[in-house]
Amino acid sequence: MGQHGIEDVAYASDEAGHGEAEPKLDRTASNRIGEMNLASGHQLQRGLKSRHIQFLALGGAIGTGLFIGSGGILATTGPAPLFMAYLSMMFVVWVVMNDLAEMVTFLPMKGISIPYFVGRFVEPSLAFADGWNYWYAYAMLVAAECTAGALILQYWTHAVPVAVWIAIQLIVILLLNIIAVSFFGEAEFWFASIKLLTILGLIILGIVLFFGGGPNHDPLYFRYWQDPPGAFVPYLVQGNTGRFLAYWTAFVRAGFSFITSPELIALSAGETVAPRRNIPKAARRFVWRLAIFYGLGSLVIGVIVANNDELLLDHQRAGGSDASASPYVIGIARAGIKGLDHVINAAVLTSAWSAGNAFCYSGSRVLYSMAVNGQAPRFFSLTTRRGVPWVAVLFTLAVGCLAFLNVSNSGSQVFQWFTNISTISGFIAWIVIMITYIRFRKAMEYHGLLGSLPFRTPLQPYATYAVLFVIVLLTLTNGFQVFFPSEWSASNFLAAYITIPIFLVLYLGHKAYYRTRFAIRVEDVDVWTGKKEMDDMCAADVEPVPRNWLEKAWFWLA
């Protein structure tokens, strides 16, 4: 593809598909702004295997939220809303993951990102706003995870200043992201493995305590779900309304644990080996693994610790963020088991480091893709000889240095604003993903290609419409508490809703400057460019045949 204008763009025909002639499209509508530059000088490298992208996504999803943040939901709403909220969010994440997997499996080109598909299937102004929304969210989440890691390390010693721990983590993340994508993938695989084994061990321990296998041999069963303290803690008002508000609050807060995690698989598609074989495999397994870890993990929390436990409430009031605030540590200590707090703290530290690593990768790839598309300065598309977008990595980490604001108390308050804003960015990003998928599906139907999709998921498009409605509702009501007179806070109101006008300013400002249409007409949506190349590349893929049971097990994982 040429680098100087749309006139040089080469469009693939569908000879590899149905053998039909490609229809005459208004190319400029889909490609004038947001053109994909496939010149060799801007190419990433395919160095990620199936196990890498599976654990990359899990690493981004399972962070400090499950180990520590779940305690706040339990204390506020009770065990039943905690469990129900995570189950509800499972369905939301499943649909978002399916939408992304269908699109990126169809066109797993190097350098793609979610904003690229938004610009191609919806319109460029929405892609511009979505891209910068994603990049900001990922950059701020890097800072948030480095901050969490520094506070976790202080559980063991206060002799080392917080700033030193933050600096060490940023340097390690830089090294893991700048060397080579295969090295990054391997490190993320082992980081994620540690915390997955930890949460699996905690689930097994919780089952043992459920049946009375602890040192005191006292079976817990569902003791803490009975009155008192009860399965539900009415929120703000009493009765059934209070119970529903408790569930809805838990639902909103559970979403914060998952924001931007399904996207990690999609963002890595262009750097994945055999993408049409490995992306569907990773997408299918991702949600089931989350269901096991978050579903069973949240259920175990409600079994081993009461929502009115004094130790739990004290840590929530104090804003604890290390192992001592973990509901797992509190519940296990109540059962008479000592010493596991250090093990869990180490696992939480690994979680923070792993999530920060994954978010830096994702933020840099979004920025790289936007630069290749012409929606960010072109120098962000520069790569090393090993295909690492080093300028995008450095710039993303530079913003991650805002973690140093936490060294001072006033800076800590400012930083809390940034992180609160970034969490709502995740909900907005999911809304854009579902709008993009709906347009993608309509365009595929119009051009008669829907049946040729290499990966199709169930319940579509009805599941997408249903989840789109739910996420819009979650976004609009995420700060509903501030509308109760006793809960009003100007700072909390802004933290909950200021992301919406920021996104609209980016969207409307770009649209006013470039005078783009509201949406590309379905008949002009380009579903052809890159299709033949991807068909040919994936047709040449030969799935390895295991020679023994050991290789069979390894191929299943990898």
mmCIF file with all atom_site columns, C-alpha atoms in Angstrom, residues 330-451:
data_model
loop_
_atom_site.group_PDB
_atom_site.id
_atom_site.type_symbol
_atom_site.label_atom_id
_atom_site.label_alt_id
_atom_site.label_comp_id
_atom_site.label_asym_id
_atom_site.label_entity_id
_atom_site.label_seq_id
_atom_site.pdbx_PDB_ins_code
_atom_site.Cartn_x
_atom_site.Cartn_y
_atom_site.Cartn_z
_atom_site.occupancy
_atom_site.B_iso_or_equiv
_atom_site.pdbx_formal_charge
_atom_site.auth_seq_id
_atom_site.auth_comp_id
_atom_site.auth_asym_id
_atom_site.auth_atom_id
_atom_site.pdbx_PDB_model_num
ATOM 1   C CA . ILE A 1 330 ? -9.357  -12.513 56.486 1.00 0.00 ? 330 ILE A CA 1
ATOM 2   C CA . GLY A 1 331 ? -11.502 -15.616 55.931 1.00 0.00 ? 331 GLY A CA 1
ATOM 3   C CA . ILE A 1 332 ? -8.540  -17.990 56.107 1.00 0.00 ? 332 ILE A CA 1
ATOM 4   C CA . ALA A 1 333 ? -7.280  -16.321 59.294 1.00 0.00 ? 333 ALA A CA 1
ATOM 5   C CA . ARG A 1 334 ? -10.748 -16.706 60.869 1.00 0.00 ? 334 ARG A CA 1
ATOM 6   C CA . ALA A 1 335 ? -10.509 -20.434 60.068 1.00 0.00 ? 335 ALA A CA 1
ATOM 7   C CA . GLY A 1 336 ? -7.302  -20.655 62.118 1.00 0.00 ? 336 GLY A CA 1
ATOM 8   C CA . ILE A 1 337 ? -4.809  -20.936 59.239 1.00 0.00 ? 337 ILE A CA 1
ATOM 9   C CA . LYS A 1 338 ? -1.675  -18.816 59.629 1.00 0.00 ? 338 LYS A CA 1
ATOM 10  C CA . GLY A 1 339 ? 1.028   -17.652 57.242 1.00 0.00 ? 339 GLY A CA 1
ATOM 11  C CA . LEU A 1 340 ? -0.914  -17.546 53.994 1.00 0.00 ? 340 LEU A CA 1
ATOM 12  C CA . ASP A 1 341 ? -1.031  -13.757 53.986 1.00 0.00 ? 341 ASP A CA 1
ATOM 13  C CA . HIS A 1 342 ? 2.541   -13.588 52.627 1.00 0.00 ? 342 HIS A CA 1
ATOM 14  C CA . VAL A 1 343 ? 1.735   -16.088 49.865 1.00 0.00 ? 343 VAL A CA 1
ATOM 15  C CA . ILE A 1 344 ? -1.354  -14.135 48.846 1.00 0.00 ? 344 ILE A CA 1
ATOM 16  C CA . ASN A 1 345 ? 0.510   -10.831 48.987 1.00 0.00 ? 345 ASN A CA 1
ATOM 17  C CA . ALA A 1 346 ? 3.132   -12.253 46.631 1.00 0.00 ? 346 ALA A CA 1
ATOM 18  C CA . ALA A 1 347 ? 0.369   -13.428 44.280 1.00 0.00 ? 347 ALA A CA 1
ATOM 19  C CA . VAL A 1 348 ? -1.343  -10.027 44.389 1.00 0.00 ? 348 VAL A CA 1
ATOM 20  C CA . LEU A 1 349 ? 1.996   -8.384  43.596 1.00 0.00 ? 349 LEU A CA 1
ATOM 21  C CA . THR A 1 350 ? 2.379   -10.702 40.603 1.00 0.00 ? 350 THR A CA 1
ATOM 22  C CA . SER A 1 351 ? -1.172  -9.813  39.555 1.00 0.00 ? 351 SER A CA 1
ATOM 23  C CA . ALA A 1 352 ? -0.445  -6.098  39.622 1.00 0.00 ? 352 ALA A CA 1
ATOM 24  C CA . TRP A 1 353 ? 2.809   -6.536  37.722 1.00 0.00 ? 353 TRP A CA 1
ATOM 25  C CA . SER A 1 354 ? 1.218   -8.842  35.155 1.00 0.00 ? 354 SER A CA 1
ATOM 26  C CA . ALA A 1 355 ? -1.748  -6.522  34.571 1.00 0.00 ? 355 ALA A CA 1
ATOM 27  C CA . GLY A 1 356 ? 0.548   -3.498  34.237 1.00 0.00 ? 356 GLY A CA 1
ATOM 28  C CA . ASN A 1 357 ? 2.635   -5.418  31.718 1.00 0.00 ? 357 ASN A CA 1
ATOM 29  C CA . ALA A 1 358 ? -0.454  -6.338  29.665 1.00 0.00 ? 358 ALA A CA 1
ATOM 30  C CA . PHE A 1 359 ? -1.856  -2.794  29.771 1.00 0.00 ? 359 PHE A CA 1
ATOM 31  C CA . CYS A 1 360 ? 1.436   -1.294  28.546 1.00 0.00 ? 360 CYS A CA 1
ATOM 32  C CA . TYR A 1 361 ? 1.436   -3.757  25.643 1.00 0.00 ? 361 TYR A CA 1
ATOM 33  C CA . SER A 1 362 ? -2.162  -2.900  24.749 1.00 0.00 ? 362 SER A CA 1
ATOM 34  C CA . GLY A 1 363 ? -1.757  0.859   25.064 1.00 0.00 ? 363 GLY A CA 1
ATOM 35  C CA . SER A 1 364 ? 1.318   0.861   22.840 1.00 0.00 ? 364 SER A CA 1
ATOM 36  C CA . ARG A 1 365 ? -0.432  -1.271  20.178 1.00 0.00 ? 365 ARG A CA 1
ATOM 37  C CA . VAL A 1 366 ? -3.455  1.031   20.101 1.00 0.00 ? 366 VAL A CA 1
ATOM 38  C CA . LEU A 1 367 ? -1.163  4.037   19.676 1.00 0.00 ? 367 LEU A CA 1
ATOM 39  C CA . TYR A 1 368 ? 0.873   2.229   17.002 1.00 0.00 ? 368 TYR A CA 1
ATOM 40  C CA . SER A 1 369 ? -2.254  1.293   15.051 1.00 0.00 ? 369 SER A CA 1
ATOM 41  C CA . MET A 1 370 ? -3.598  4.844   15.229 1.00 0.00 ? 370 MET A CA 1
ATOM 42  C CA . ALA A 1 371 ? -0.280  6.157   13.879 1.00 0.00 ? 371 ALA A CA 1
ATOM 43  C CA . VAL A 1 372 ? -0.372  3.646   11.016 1.00 0.00 ? 372 VAL A CA 1
ATOM 44  C CA . ASN A 1 373 ? -3.970  4.718   10.307 1.00 0.00 ? 373 ASN A CA 1
ATOM 45  C CA . GLY A 1 374 ? -3.054  8.399   10.273 1.00 0.00 ? 374 GLY A CA 1
ATOM 46  C CA . GLN A 1 375 ? -4.976  9.251   13.467 1.00 0.00 ? 375 GLN A CA 1
ATOM 47  C CA . ALA A 1 376 ? -1.874  9.841   15.611 1.00 0.00 ? 376 ALA A CA 1
ATOM 48  C CA . PRO A 1 377 ? 1.573   11.298  14.780 1.00 0.00 ? 377 PRO A CA 1
ATOM 49  C CA . ARG A 1 378 ? 3.344   9.012   12.307 1.00 0.00 ? 378 ARG A CA 1
ATOM 50  C CA . PHE A 1 379 ? 6.485   8.561   14.452 1.00 0.00 ? 379 PHE A CA 1
ATOM 51  C CA . PHE A 1 380 ? 4.489   6.364   16.857 1.00 0.00 ? 380 PHE A CA 1
ATOM 52  C CA . SER A 1 381 ? 4.508   3.708   14.110 1.00 0.00 ? 381 SER A CA 1
ATOM 53  C CA . LEU A 1 382 ? 8.304   3.278   14.240 1.00 0.00 ? 382 LEU A CA 1
ATOM 54  C CA . THR A 1 383 ? 9.365   -0.250  15.182 1.00 0.00 ? 383 THR A CA 1
ATOM 55  C CA . THR A 1 384 ? 12.589  -2.016  16.112 1.00 0.00 ? 384 THR A CA 1
ATOM 56  C CA . ARG A 1 385 ? 14.114  -4.756  13.961 1.00 0.00 ? 385 ARG A CA 1
ATOM 57  C CA . ARG A 1 386 ? 12.149  -7.239  16.085 1.00 0.00 ? 386 ARG A CA 1
ATOM 58  C CA . GLY A 1 387 ? 8.847   -5.530  15.343 1.00 0.00 ? 387 GLY A CA 1
ATOM 59  C CA . VAL A 1 388 ? 8.366   -3.703  18.658 1.00 0.00 ? 388 VAL A CA 1
ATOM 60  C CA . PRO A 1 389 ? 6.741   -0.230  18.365 1.00 0.00 ? 389 PRO A CA 1
ATOM 61  C CA . TRP A 1 390 ? 9.315   1.307   20.691 1.00 0.00 ? 390 TRP A CA 1
ATOM 62  C CA . VAL A 1 391 ? 8.159   4.938   20.455 1.00 0.00 ? 391 VAL A CA 1
ATOM 63  C CA . ALA A 1 392 ? 4.581   3.952   21.349 1.00 0.00 ? 392 ALA A CA 1
ATOM 64  C CA . VAL A 1 393 ? 5.861   1.831   24.257 1.00 0.00 ? 393 VAL A CA 1
ATOM 65  C CA . LEU A 1 394 ? 7.967   4.694   25.638 1.00 0.00 ? 394 LEU A CA 1
ATOM 66  C CA . PHE A 1 395 ? 5.163   7.242   25.321 1.00 0.00 ? 395 PHE A CA 1
ATOM 67  C CA . THR A 1 396 ? 2.645   4.944   27.030 1.00 0.00 ? 396 THR A CA 1
ATOM 68  C CA . LEU A 1 397 ? 5.077   4.323   29.887 1.00 0.00 ? 397 LEU A CA 1
ATOM 69  C CA . ALA A 1 398 ? 5.803   8.053   30.140 1.00 0.00 ? 398 ALA A CA 1
ATOM 70  C CA . VAL A 1 399 ? 2.144   8.652   30.977 1.00 0.00 ? 399 VAL A CA 1
ATOM 71  C CA . GLY A 1 400 ? 2.337   5.653   33.328 1.00 0.00 ? 400 GLY A CA 1
ATOM 72  C CA . CYS A 1 401 ? 4.864   7.720   35.300 1.00 0.00 ? 401 CYS A CA 1
ATOM 73  C CA . LEU A 1 402 ? 1.858   9.604   36.702 1.00 0.00 ? 402 LEU A CA 1
ATOM 74  C CA . ALA A 1 403 ? 2.033   6.836   39.314 1.00 0.00 ? 403 ALA A CA 1
ATOM 75  C CA . PHE A 1 404 ? 4.638   9.039   41.018 1.00 0.00 ? 404 PHE A CA 1
ATOM 76  C CA . LEU A 1 405 ? 1.796   11.432  41.923 1.00 0.00 ? 405 LEU A CA 1
ATOM 77  C CA . ASN A 1 406 ? 1.008   9.007   44.734 1.00 0.00 ? 406 ASN A CA 1
ATOM 78  C CA . VAL A 1 407 ? 4.186   10.015  46.558 1.00 0.00 ? 407 VAL A CA 1
ATOM 79  C CA . SER A 1 408 ? 2.299   13.042  47.887 1.00 0.00 ? 408 SER A CA 1
ATOM 80  C CA . ASN A 1 409 ? -1.158  13.082  49.401 1.00 0.00 ? 409 ASN A CA 1
ATOM 81  C CA . SER A 1 410 ? -2.453  15.857  47.137 1.00 0.00 ? 410 SER A CA 1
ATOM 82  C CA . GLY A 1 411 ? -1.051  14.033  44.114 1.00 0.00 ? 411 GLY A CA 1
ATOM 83  C CA . SER A 1 412 ? -2.775  10.886  45.266 1.00 0.00 ? 412 SER A CA 1
ATOM 84  C CA . GLN A 1 413 ? -6.143  12.641  45.102 1.00 0.00 ? 413 GLN A CA 1
ATOM 85  C CA . VAL A 1 414 ? -5.458  13.873  41.565 1.00 0.00 ? 414 VAL A CA 1
ATOM 86  C CA . PHE A 1 415 ? -4.345  10.406  40.512 1.00 0.00 ? 415 PHE A CA 1
ATOM 87  C CA . GLN A 1 416 ? -7.554  8.875   41.923 1.00 0.00 ? 416 GLN A CA 1
ATOM 88  C CA . TRP A 1 417 ? -9.491  11.120  39.567 1.00 0.00 ? 417 TRP A CA 1
ATOM 89  C CA . PHE A 1 418 ? -7.528  9.850   36.569 1.00 0.00 ? 418 PHE A CA 1
ATOM 90  C CA . THR A 1 419 ? -8.107  6.202   37.468 1.00 0.00 ? 419 THR A CA 1
ATOM 91  C CA . ASN A 1 420 ? -11.820 6.728   38.145 1.00 0.00 ? 420 ASN A CA 1
ATOM 92  C CA . ILE A 1 421 ? -12.195 8.330   34.721 1.00 0.00 ? 421 ILE A CA 1
ATOM 93  C CA . SER A 1 422 ? -10.320 5.480   33.024 1.00 0.00 ? 422 SER A CA 1
ATOM 94  C CA . THR A 1 423 ? -12.679 2.840   34.427 1.00 0.00 ? 423 THR A CA 1
ATOM 95  C CA . ILE A 1 424 ? -15.734 4.454   32.795 1.00 0.00 ? 424 ILE A CA 1
ATOM 96  C CA . SER A 1 425 ? -13.718 4.580   29.564 1.00 0.00 ? 425 SER A CA 1
ATOM 97  C CA . GLY A 1 426 ? -13.956 0.795   29.516 1.00 0.00 ? 426 GLY A CA 1
ATOM 98  C CA . PHE A 1 427 ? -17.758 0.826   29.430 1.00 0.00 ? 427 PHE A CA 1
ATOM 99  C CA . ILE A 1 428 ? -17.763 3.424   26.634 1.00 0.00 ? 428 ILE A CA 1
ATOM 100 C CA . ALA A 1 429 ? -15.261 1.301   24.687 1.00 0.00 ? 429 ALA A CA 1
ATOM 101 C CA . TRP A 1 430 ? -17.554 -1.741  24.962 1.00 0.00 ? 430 TRP A CA 1
ATOM 102 C CA . ILE A 1 431 ? -20.481 0.313   23.619 1.00 0.00 ? 431 ILE A CA 1
ATOM 103 C CA . VAL A 1 432 ? -18.378 1.259   20.593 1.00 0.00 ? 432 VAL A CA 1
ATOM 104 C CA . ILE A 1 433 ? -17.314 -2.380  20.060 1.00 0.00 ? 433 ILE A CA 1
ATOM 105 C CA . MET A 1 434 ? -20.924 -3.541  19.908 1.00 0.00 ? 434 MET A CA 1
ATOM 106 C CA . ILE A 1 435 ? -21.968 -0.747  17.559 1.00 0.00 ? 435 ILE A CA 1
ATOM 107 C CA . THR A 1 436 ? -19.034 -1.690  15.321 1.00 0.00 ? 436 THR A CA 1
ATOM 108 C CA . TYR A 1 437 ? -19.984 -5.373  15.359 1.00 0.00 ? 437 TYR A CA 1
ATOM 109 C CA . ILE A 1 438 ? -23.587 -4.579  14.392 1.00 0.00 ? 438 ILE A CA 1
ATOM 110 C CA . ARG A 1 439 ? -22.350 -2.522  11.418 1.00 0.00 ? 439 ARG A CA 1
ATOM 111 C CA . PHE A 1 440 ? -19.809 -5.223  10.494 1.00 0.00 ? 440 PHE A CA 1
ATOM 112 C CA . ARG A 1 441 ? -22.511 -7.888  10.499 1.00 0.00 ? 441 ARG A CA 1
ATOM 113 C CA . LYS A 1 442 ? -24.861 -5.776  8.386  1.00 0.00 ? 442 LYS A CA 1
ATOM 114 C CA . ALA A 1 443 ? -22.102 -5.115  5.838  1.00 0.00 ? 443 ALA A CA 1
ATOM 115 C CA . MET A 1 444 ? -21.208 -8.817  5.664  1.00 0.00 ? 444 MET A CA 1
ATOM 116 C CA . GLU A 1 445 ? -24.876 -9.662  5.080  1.00 0.00 ? 445 GLU A CA 1
ATOM 117 C CA . TYR A 1 446 ? -25.176 -7.010  2.369  1.00 0.00 ? 446 TYR A CA 1
ATOM 118 C CA . HIS A 1 447 ? -22.136 -8.346  0.484  1.00 0.00 ? 447 HIS A CA 1
ATOM 119 C CA . GLY A 1 448 ? -23.178 -11.996 0.947  1.00 0.00 ? 448 GLY A CA 1
ATOM 120 C CA . LEU A 1 449 ? -20.147 -12.876 3.071  1.00 0.00 ? 449 LEU A CA 1
ATOM 121 C CA . LEU A 1 450 ? -21.769 -13.640 6.425  1.00 0.00 ? 450 LEU A CA 1
ATOM 122 C CA . GLY A 1 451 ? -21.773 -17.379 5.768  1.00 0.00 ? 451 GLY A CA 1
#
